[in-house]
Amino acid sequence: MKVLAIVISYFPNKEDLTRNIEAFKEYVDKILIWENTPEDMAAAYRFVHDAKVFYCGSGENVGIPKALNYAWHLANEQHFDYILTMDKDSRWEGFGDFLKEAIRVESMEECVCGPYTTNARDAGLLAESETIITSGALVPVSVLNKIGRWPETFKIDCVDFDFCCKCKVYGVKSYMLNRGTLHQTFGKTILARSIRTGRYREIADYSPQRLYYIVRNSVILKKMYSAFPLGKHLKMWLCCHASQIILHEDKKISKFTSMLRGALAGILART
């Protein structure tokens, strides 16, 4: 089985990118680093030099799905069986175990497998999920050929939801595997002290612009896919993230305003 990995890079940190790739390099056949860093600066961010690694890009930031669809076309041309999709700053633990189990599961039924991103685990090996995040997903090329590429509705936020919803329309399930762990950074992070425990932990500190697109794209997805659990998704944002903004983050008014604008824009958007 041939595996093509794609790492989507945008102004990467050298240490993070190198550590990311080293964690899974021995298990894949080729690694495509898609460089979204602008062309006049991209050369300075090409840190990884290895026989398995090659760089591609268009000279501008095209977002996530266009880069993934390039990998899909390349995988068909060069007869790869799977595509591993990675962010630039993710980090695997136990990728070999995940890969082995994901290939076994995906050989038994049409599905896509992704990892857990924390140490929390379900009791079983396998759990069907409404979505798996893009980073760390192992996608059979045959599934992409069936559903017809990654949707390019959005450049970044909700790309994973869009993909999993499209898979579901075609009868392809999304599974979380209790093998390996992906350490994932969700945007910029800050240290915040828990009121309940007094301990510090990292939380995502999204910009007002990111919050606008997260909420807007979520509303658009509901209009595109009736089964998309918008209520559950927005409840998480409005309860969990709203409290984080109030207690720990700056630009509070700007962030809440952006979320409201995003909801309105999603309602008014044509699909």
mmCIF file of C-alpha atoms in Angstrom:
data_model
loop_
_atom_site.group_PDB
_atom_site.id
_atom_site.type_symbol
_atom_site.label_atom_id
_atom_site.label_comp_id
_atom_site.label_asym_id
_atom_site.label_seq_id
_atom_site.Cartn_x
_atom_site.Cartn_y
_atom_site.Cartn_z
ATOM 1 C CA MET A 1 0.000 0.000 0.000
ATOM 2 C CA LYS A 2 1.420 3.360 -1.037
ATOM 3 C CA VAL A 3 0.829 6.412 1.158
ATOM 4 C CA LEU A 4 1.276 10.016 0.019
ATOM 5 C CA ALA A 5 1.463 12.549 2.860
ATOM 6 C CA ILE A 6 0.679 16.199 2.275
ATOM 7 C CA VAL A 7 1.694 18.870 4.776
ATOM 8 C CA ILE A 8 0.121 22.282 4.206
ATOM 9 C CA SER A 9 2.616 24.953 5.171
ATOM 10 C CA TYR A 10 2.174 28.679 5.784
ATOM 11 C CA PHE A 11 5.047 30.578 7.430
ATOM 12 C CA PRO A 12 6.048 27.425 9.345
ATOM 13 C CA ASN A 13 8.186 27.220 12.456
ATOM 14 C CA LYS A 14 11.308 25.211 11.607
ATOM 15 C CA GLU A 15 11.316 23.131 14.807
ATOM 16 C CA ASP A 16 7.595 22.339 14.658
ATOM 17 C CA LEU A 17 7.623 21.408 10.976
ATOM 18 C CA THR A 18 10.704 19.207 11.273
ATOM 19 C CA ARG A 19 9.404 17.411 14.368
ATOM 20 C CA ASN A 20 6.019 16.940 12.698
ATOM 21 C CA ILE A 21 7.476 15.213 9.645
ATOM 22 C CA GLU A 22 9.978 13.092 11.553
ATOM 23 C CA ALA A 23 7.123 11.506 13.527
ATOM 24 C CA PHE A 24 5.535 9.880 10.459
ATOM 25 C CA LYS A 25 8.204 9.988 7.708
ATOM 26 C CA GLU A 26 9.301 6.350 7.946
ATOM 27 C CA TYR A 27 5.741 5.086 7.420
ATOM 28 C CA VAL A 28 4.888 6.929 4.186
ATOM 29 C CA ASP A 29 6.280 6.726 0.661
ATOM 30 C CA LYS A 30 6.343 10.412 -0.320
ATOM 31 C CA ILE A 31 5.775 13.712 1.477
ATOM 32 C CA LEU A 32 4.398 16.685 -0.419
ATOM 33 C CA ILE A 33 4.852 19.997 1.377
ATOM 34 C CA TRP A 34 2.382 22.414 -0.157
ATOM 35 C CA GLU A 35 3.758 25.899 0.446
ATOM 36 C CA ASN A 36 1.082 28.549 0.959
ATOM 37 C CA THR A 37 3.717 31.089 1.990
ATOM 38 C CA PRO A 38 3.898 33.843 -0.697
ATOM 39 C CA GLU A 39 6.365 33.116 -3.475
ATOM 40 C CA ASP A 40 8.806 35.920 -2.662
ATOM 41 C CA MET A 41 9.305 34.515 0.862
ATOM 42 C CA ALA A 42 8.688 30.775 0.402
ATOM 43 C CA ALA A 43 12.324 29.772 -0.163
ATOM 44 C CA ALA A 44 13.274 30.957 3.329
ATOM 45 C CA TYR A 45 10.746 28.522 4.846
ATOM 46 C CA ARG A 46 11.856 25.371 3.037
ATOM 47 C CA PHE A 47 13.464 23.774 6.056
ATOM 48 C CA VAL A 48 13.022 20.070 5.323
ATOM 49 C CA HIS A 49 15.405 18.346 2.927
ATOM 50 C CA ASP A 50 14.907 14.621 2.519
ATOM 51 C CA ALA A 51 14.711 12.115 -0.330
ATOM 52 C CA LYS A 52 11.022 11.539 0.409
ATOM 53 C CA VAL A 53 10.133 15.235 0.533
ATOM 54 C CA PHE A 54 9.211 17.537 -2.346
ATOM 55 C CA TYR A 55 7.703 21.019 -2.401
ATOM 56 C CA CYS A 56 4.837 22.434 -4.471
ATOM 57 C CA GLY A 57 2.720 25.560 -4.379
ATOM 58 C CA SER A 58 1.140 28.252 -6.505
ATOM 59 C CA GLY A 59 3.035 31.220 -5.083
ATOM 60 C CA GLU A 60 0.095 32.417 -3.014
ATOM 61 C CA ASN A 61 -2.101 31.257 -0.151
ATOM 62 C CA VAL A 62 -4.824 29.119 -1.745
ATOM 63 C CA GLY A 63 -6.066 27.692 1.555
ATOM 64 C CA ILE A 64 -6.497 24.009 2.340
ATOM 65 C CA PRO A 65 -8.850 22.255 -0.140
ATOM 66 C CA LYS A 66 -7.087 23.309 -3.351
ATOM 67 C CA ALA A 67 -3.822 21.949 -1.989
ATOM 68 C CA LEU A 68 -5.500 18.691 -0.946
ATOM 69 C CA ASN A 69 -7.067 18.286 -4.379
ATOM 70 C CA TYR A 70 -3.653 18.693 -5.979
ATOM 71 C CA ALA A 71 -2.468 15.808 -3.795
ATOM 72 C CA TRP A 72 -5.508 13.769 -4.911
ATOM 73 C CA HIS A 73 -4.675 14.266 -8.596
ATOM 74 C CA LEU A 74 -1.033 13.431 -7.924
ATOM 75 C CA ALA A 75 -2.038 10.306 -5.991
ATOM 76 C CA ASN A 76 -4.068 9.068 -8.957
ATOM 77 C CA GLU A 77 -1.292 9.815 -11.432
ATOM 78 C CA GLN A 78 1.339 8.023 -9.338
ATOM 79 C CA HIS A 79 -0.874 5.185 -8.089
ATOM 80 C CA PHE A 80 -0.965 5.946 -4.365
ATOM 81 C CA ASP A 81 -3.596 4.177 -2.285
ATOM 82 C CA TYR A 82 -3.922 6.627 0.621
ATOM 83 C CA ILE A 83 -3.395 10.309 1.376
ATOM 84 C CA LEU A 84 -2.341 11.420 4.850
ATOM 85 C CA THR A 85 -3.340 15.048 5.373
ATOM 86 C CA MET A 86 -1.319 17.105 7.854
ATOM 87 C CA ASP A 87 -1.087 20.659 9.200
ATOM 88 C CA LYS A 88 2.351 22.205 9.549
ATOM 89 C CA ASP A 89 2.376 22.250 13.363
ATOM 90 C CA SER A 90 0.709 18.946 14.301
ATOM 91 C CA ARG A 91 2.705 16.238 16.073
ATOM 92 C CA TRP A 92 2.060 12.494 16.100
ATOM 93 C CA GLU A 93 2.627 9.984 18.848
ATOM 94 C CA GLY A 94 2.237 6.365 17.769
ATOM 95 C CA PHE A 95 1.551 7.048 14.106
ATOM 96 C CA GLY A 96 2.618 3.539 13.092
ATOM 97 C CA ASP A 97 -0.101 1.991 15.261
ATOM 98 C CA PHE A 98 -2.698 4.398 13.879
ATOM 99 C CA LEU A 99 -1.705 3.745 10.274
ATOM 100 C CA LYS A 100 -1.832 -0.026 10.639
ATOM 101 C CA GLU A 101 -5.287 0.016 12.219
ATOM 102 C CA ALA A 102 -6.661 2.669 9.845
ATOM 103 C CA ILE A 103 -5.649 0.636 6.796
ATOM 104 C CA ARG A 104 -7.276 -2.453 8.325
ATOM 105 C CA VAL A 105 -10.555 -0.617 9.010
ATOM 106 C CA GLU A 106 -10.616 1.156 5.652
ATOM 107 C CA SER A 107 -10.045 -2.150 3.839
ATOM 108 C CA MET A 108 -13.254 -3.524 5.390
ATOM 109 C CA GLU A 109 -15.640 -0.699 4.452
ATOM 110 C CA GLU A 110 -15.676 2.653 2.661
ATOM 111 C CA CYS A 111 -14.675 5.113 5.354
ATOM 112 C CA VAL A 112 -12.168 7.740 6.439
ATOM 113 C CA CYS A 113 -10.204 7.467 9.693
ATOM 114 C CA GLY A 114 -8.750 10.179 11.889
ATOM 115 C CA PRO A 115 -6.993 10.334 15.256
ATOM 116 C CA TYR A 116 -7.962 11.620 18.661
ATOM 117 C CA THR A 117 -6.350 14.947 19.423
ATOM 118 C CA THR A 118 -6.226 14.577 23.215
ATOM 119 C CA ASN A 119 -5.483 11.783 25.669
ATOM 120 C CA ALA A 120 -9.221 11.250 26.209
ATOM 121 C CA ARG A 121 -10.456 7.988 24.749
ATOM 122 C CA ASP A 122 -13.691 6.154 24.163
ATOM 123 C CA ALA A 123 -13.796 2.667 25.614
ATOM 124 C CA GLY A 124 -13.703 0.987 22.223
ATOM 125 C CA LEU A 125 -11.206 0.973 19.394
ATOM 126 C CA LEU A 126 -13.471 2.687 16.893
ATOM 127 C CA ALA A 127 -16.031 5.474 17.185
ATOM 128 C CA GLU A 128 -18.114 6.898 14.357
ATOM 129 C CA SER A 129 -17.869 10.677 14.343
ATOM 130 C CA GLU A 130 -19.696 13.568 12.724
ATOM 131 C CA THR A 131 -16.331 14.935 11.707
ATOM 132 C CA ILE A 132 -12.631 14.251 11.887
ATOM 133 C CA ILE A 133 -10.175 17.106 11.670
ATOM 134 C CA THR A 134 -8.206 17.441 8.456
ATOM 135 C CA SER A 135 -4.828 17.057 10.119
ATOM 136 C CA GLY A 136 -4.012 13.414 10.733
ATOM 137 C CA ALA A 137 -6.765 11.982 8.527
ATOM 138 C CA LEU A 138 -5.960 8.963 6.373
ATOM 139 C CA VAL A 139 -8.098 9.210 3.244
ATOM 140 C CA PRO A 140 -8.331 6.339 0.741
ATOM 141 C CA VAL A 141 -7.870 7.599 -2.811
ATOM 142 C CA SER A 142 -10.779 5.352 -3.801
ATOM 143 C CA VAL A 143 -13.073 7.364 -1.496
ATOM 144 C CA LEU A 144 -12.009 10.625 -3.128
ATOM 145 C CA ASN A 145 -12.585 9.128 -6.556
ATOM 146 C CA LYS A 146 -16.103 8.179 -5.439
ATOM 147 C CA ILE A 147 -17.131 11.503 -3.871
ATOM 148 C CA GLY A 148 -15.187 13.626 -6.365
ATOM 149 C CA ARG A 149 -12.520 15.698 -4.558
ATOM 150 C CA TRP A 150 -12.449 17.790 -1.395
ATOM 151 C CA PRO A 151 -15.127 20.487 -1.447
ATOM 152 C CA GLU A 152 -13.622 23.944 -2.100
ATOM 153 C CA THR A 153 -16.472 25.900 -0.523
ATOM 154 C CA PHE A 154 -14.171 27.318 2.165
ATOM 155 C CA LYS A 155 -10.449 28.114 2.218
ATOM 156 C CA ILE A 156 -9.788 27.168 5.836
ATOM 157 C CA ASP A 157 -12.448 27.057 8.565
ATOM 158 C CA CYS A 158 -14.964 24.181 8.447
ATOM 159 C CA VAL A 159 -13.093 22.385 5.638
ATOM 160 C CA ASP A 160 -13.167 19.222 7.764
ATOM 161 C CA PHE A 161 -16.924 19.482 8.432
ATOM 162 C CA ASP A 162 -17.576 20.111 4.744
ATOM 163 C CA PHE A 163 -15.575 17.029 3.729
ATOM 164 C CA CYS A 164 -17.189 14.704 6.270
ATOM 165 C CA CYS A 165 -20.677 15.925 5.383
ATOM 166 C CA LYS A 166 -19.979 15.246 1.714
ATOM 167 C CA CYS A 167 -18.665 11.783 2.582
ATOM 168 C CA LYS A 168 -21.855 11.058 4.501
ATOM 169 C CA VAL A 169 -23.974 11.986 1.485
ATOM 170 C CA TYR A 170 -22.127 9.275 -0.456
ATOM 171 C CA GLY A 171 -22.464 6.703 2.325
ATOM 172 C CA VAL A 172 -18.851 7.034 3.503
ATOM 173 C CA LYS A 173 -18.444 7.028 7.293
ATOM 174 C CA SER A 174 -15.932 8.990 9.381
ATOM 175 C CA TYR A 175 -14.250 7.209 12.274
ATOM 176 C CA MET A 176 -12.062 8.226 15.196
ATOM 177 C CA LEU A 177 -9.448 5.571 15.984
ATOM 178 C CA ASN A 178 -8.192 4.787 19.470
ATOM 179 C CA ARG A 179 -4.655 4.323 18.171
ATOM 180 C CA GLY A 180 -1.987 7.001 18.335
ATOM 181 C CA THR A 181 -2.502 10.598 19.387
ATOM 182 C CA LEU A 182 -2.232 13.802 17.384
ATOM 183 C CA HIS A 183 -1.043 16.872 19.265
ATOM 184 C CA GLN A 184 -2.778 19.662 17.408
ATOM 185 C CA THR A 185 -2.492 23.440 17.740
ATOM 186 C CA PHE A 186 -5.772 25.168 16.933
ATOM 187 C CA GLY A 187 -4.482 28.553 15.856
ATOM 188 C CA LYS A 188 -2.701 30.906 18.224
ATOM 189 C CA THR A 189 -2.762 29.748 21.848
ATOM 190 C CA ILE A 190 -2.492 31.526 25.191
ATOM 191 C CA LEU A 191 -2.052 30.292 28.750
ATOM 192 C CA ALA A 192 -5.211 30.609 30.813
ATOM 193 C CA ARG A 193 -5.720 29.805 34.480
ATOM 194 C CA SER A 194 -8.716 27.640 35.340
ATOM 195 C CA ILE A 195 -11.042 29.200 37.927
ATOM 196 C CA ARG A 196 -12.054 25.730 39.140
ATOM 197 C CA THR A 197 -8.622 24.075 39.495
ATOM 198 C CA GLY A 198 -6.231 27.010 39.496
ATOM 199 C CA ARG A 199 -4.063 25.264 36.926
ATOM 200 C CA TYR A 200 -2.829 26.846 33.717
ATOM 201 C CA ARG A 201 -3.650 25.350 30.331
ATOM 202 C CA GLU A 202 -3.362 26.357 26.700
ATOM 203 C CA ILE A 203 -6.504 27.601 24.969
ATOM 204 C CA ALA A 204 -7.095 28.684 21.379
ATOM 205 C CA ASP A 205 -7.106 32.469 20.961
ATOM 206 C CA TYR A 206 -8.772 33.025 17.610
ATOM 207 C CA SER A 207 -8.677 36.447 15.967
ATOM 208 C CA PRO A 208 -11.948 38.295 15.299
ATOM 209 C CA GLN A 209 -11.539 37.498 11.599
ATOM 210 C CA ARG A 210 -11.203 33.744 12.257
ATOM 211 C CA LEU A 211 -14.243 33.785 14.528
ATOM 212 C CA TYR A 212 -16.237 35.514 11.797
ATOM 213 C CA TYR A 213 -15.437 32.762 9.292
ATOM 214 C CA ILE A 214 -15.915 29.910 11.758
ATOM 215 C CA VAL A 215 -19.456 31.041 12.592
ATOM 216 C CA ARG A 216 -20.325 32.109 9.035
ATOM 217 C CA ASN A 217 -19.107 28.857 7.514
ATOM 218 C CA SER A 218 -20.941 26.799 10.125
ATOM 219 C CA VAL A 219 -24.232 28.466 9.234
ATOM 220 C CA ILE A 220 -23.583 27.978 5.501
ATOM 221 C CA LEU A 221 -22.872 24.286 6.105
ATOM 222 C CA LYS A 222 -26.275 23.862 7.734
ATOM 223 C CA LYS A 223 -27.875 25.309 4.613
ATOM 224 C CA MET A 224 -25.841 22.940 2.418
ATOM 225 C CA TYR A 225 -26.316 19.803 4.528
ATOM 226 C CA SER A 226 -29.500 19.505 6.564
ATOM 227 C CA ALA A 227 -27.908 16.826 8.773
ATOM 228 C CA PHE A 228 -25.074 19.101 9.884
ATOM 229 C CA PRO A 229 -25.447 19.567 13.682
ATOM 230 C CA LEU A 230 -25.345 23.360 13.695
ATOM 231 C CA GLY A 231 -27.020 23.645 17.103
ATOM 232 C CA LYS A 232 -24.436 21.418 18.760
ATOM 233 C CA HIS A 233 -21.581 23.175 16.958
ATOM 234 C CA LEU A 234 -22.701 26.696 17.820
ATOM 235 C CA LYS A 235 -23.502 25.680 21.401
ATOM 236 C CA MET A 236 -19.852 24.758 21.819
ATOM 237 C CA TRP A 237 -18.748 28.101 20.414
ATOM 238 C CA LEU A 238 -21.284 30.248 22.204
ATOM 239 C CA CYS A 239 -20.882 28.533 25.579
ATOM 240 C CA CYS A 240 -17.310 27.274 25.791
ATOM 241 C CA HIS A 241 -15.541 29.848 23.656
ATOM 242 C CA ALA A 242 -17.687 32.767 24.787
ATOM 243 C CA SER A 243 -16.664 32.119 28.384
ATOM 244 C CA GLN A 244 -13.016 31.901 27.324
ATOM 245 C CA ILE A 245 -13.265 35.243 25.541
ATOM 246 C CA ILE A 246 -14.871 36.886 28.575
ATOM 247 C CA LEU A 247 -12.443 35.455 31.122
ATOM 248 C CA HIS A 248 -9.116 35.234 29.323
ATOM 249 C CA GLU A 249 -8.912 36.950 25.958
ATOM 250 C CA ASP A 250 -8.542 40.495 24.693
ATOM 251 C CA LYS A 251 -10.548 42.240 21.936
ATOM 252 C CA LYS A 252 -13.750 40.974 23.559
ATOM 253 C CA ILE A 253 -16.196 43.353 21.873
ATOM 254 C CA SER A 254 -14.558 42.891 18.483
ATOM 255 C CA LYS A 255 -14.711 39.105 18.786
ATOM 256 C CA PHE A 256 -18.369 38.956 19.802
ATOM 257 C CA THR A 257 -19.267 41.450 17.077
ATOM 258 C CA SER A 258 -17.430 39.348 14.521
ATOM 259 C CA MET A 259 -19.305 36.213 15.602
ATOM 260 C CA LEU A 260 -22.654 37.989 15.226
ATOM 261 C CA ARG A 261 -21.626 39.355 11.823
ATOM 262 C CA GLY A 262 -20.558 35.872 10.791
ATOM 263 C CA ALA A 263 -23.944 34.409 11.763
ATOM 264 C CA LEU A 264 -25.772 37.103 9.773
ATOM 265 C CA ALA A 265 -23.504 36.655 6.745
ATOM 266 C CA GLY A 266 -24.114 32.907 6.840
ATOM 267 C CA ILE A 267 -27.878 33.379 6.959
ATOM 268 C CA LEU A 268 -27.777 35.755 3.987
ATOM 269 C CA ALA A 269 -25.255 33.768 1.920
ATOM 270 C CA ARG A 270 -26.393 32.012 -1.229
ATOM 271 C CA THR A 271 -25.635 28.287 -1.465
#
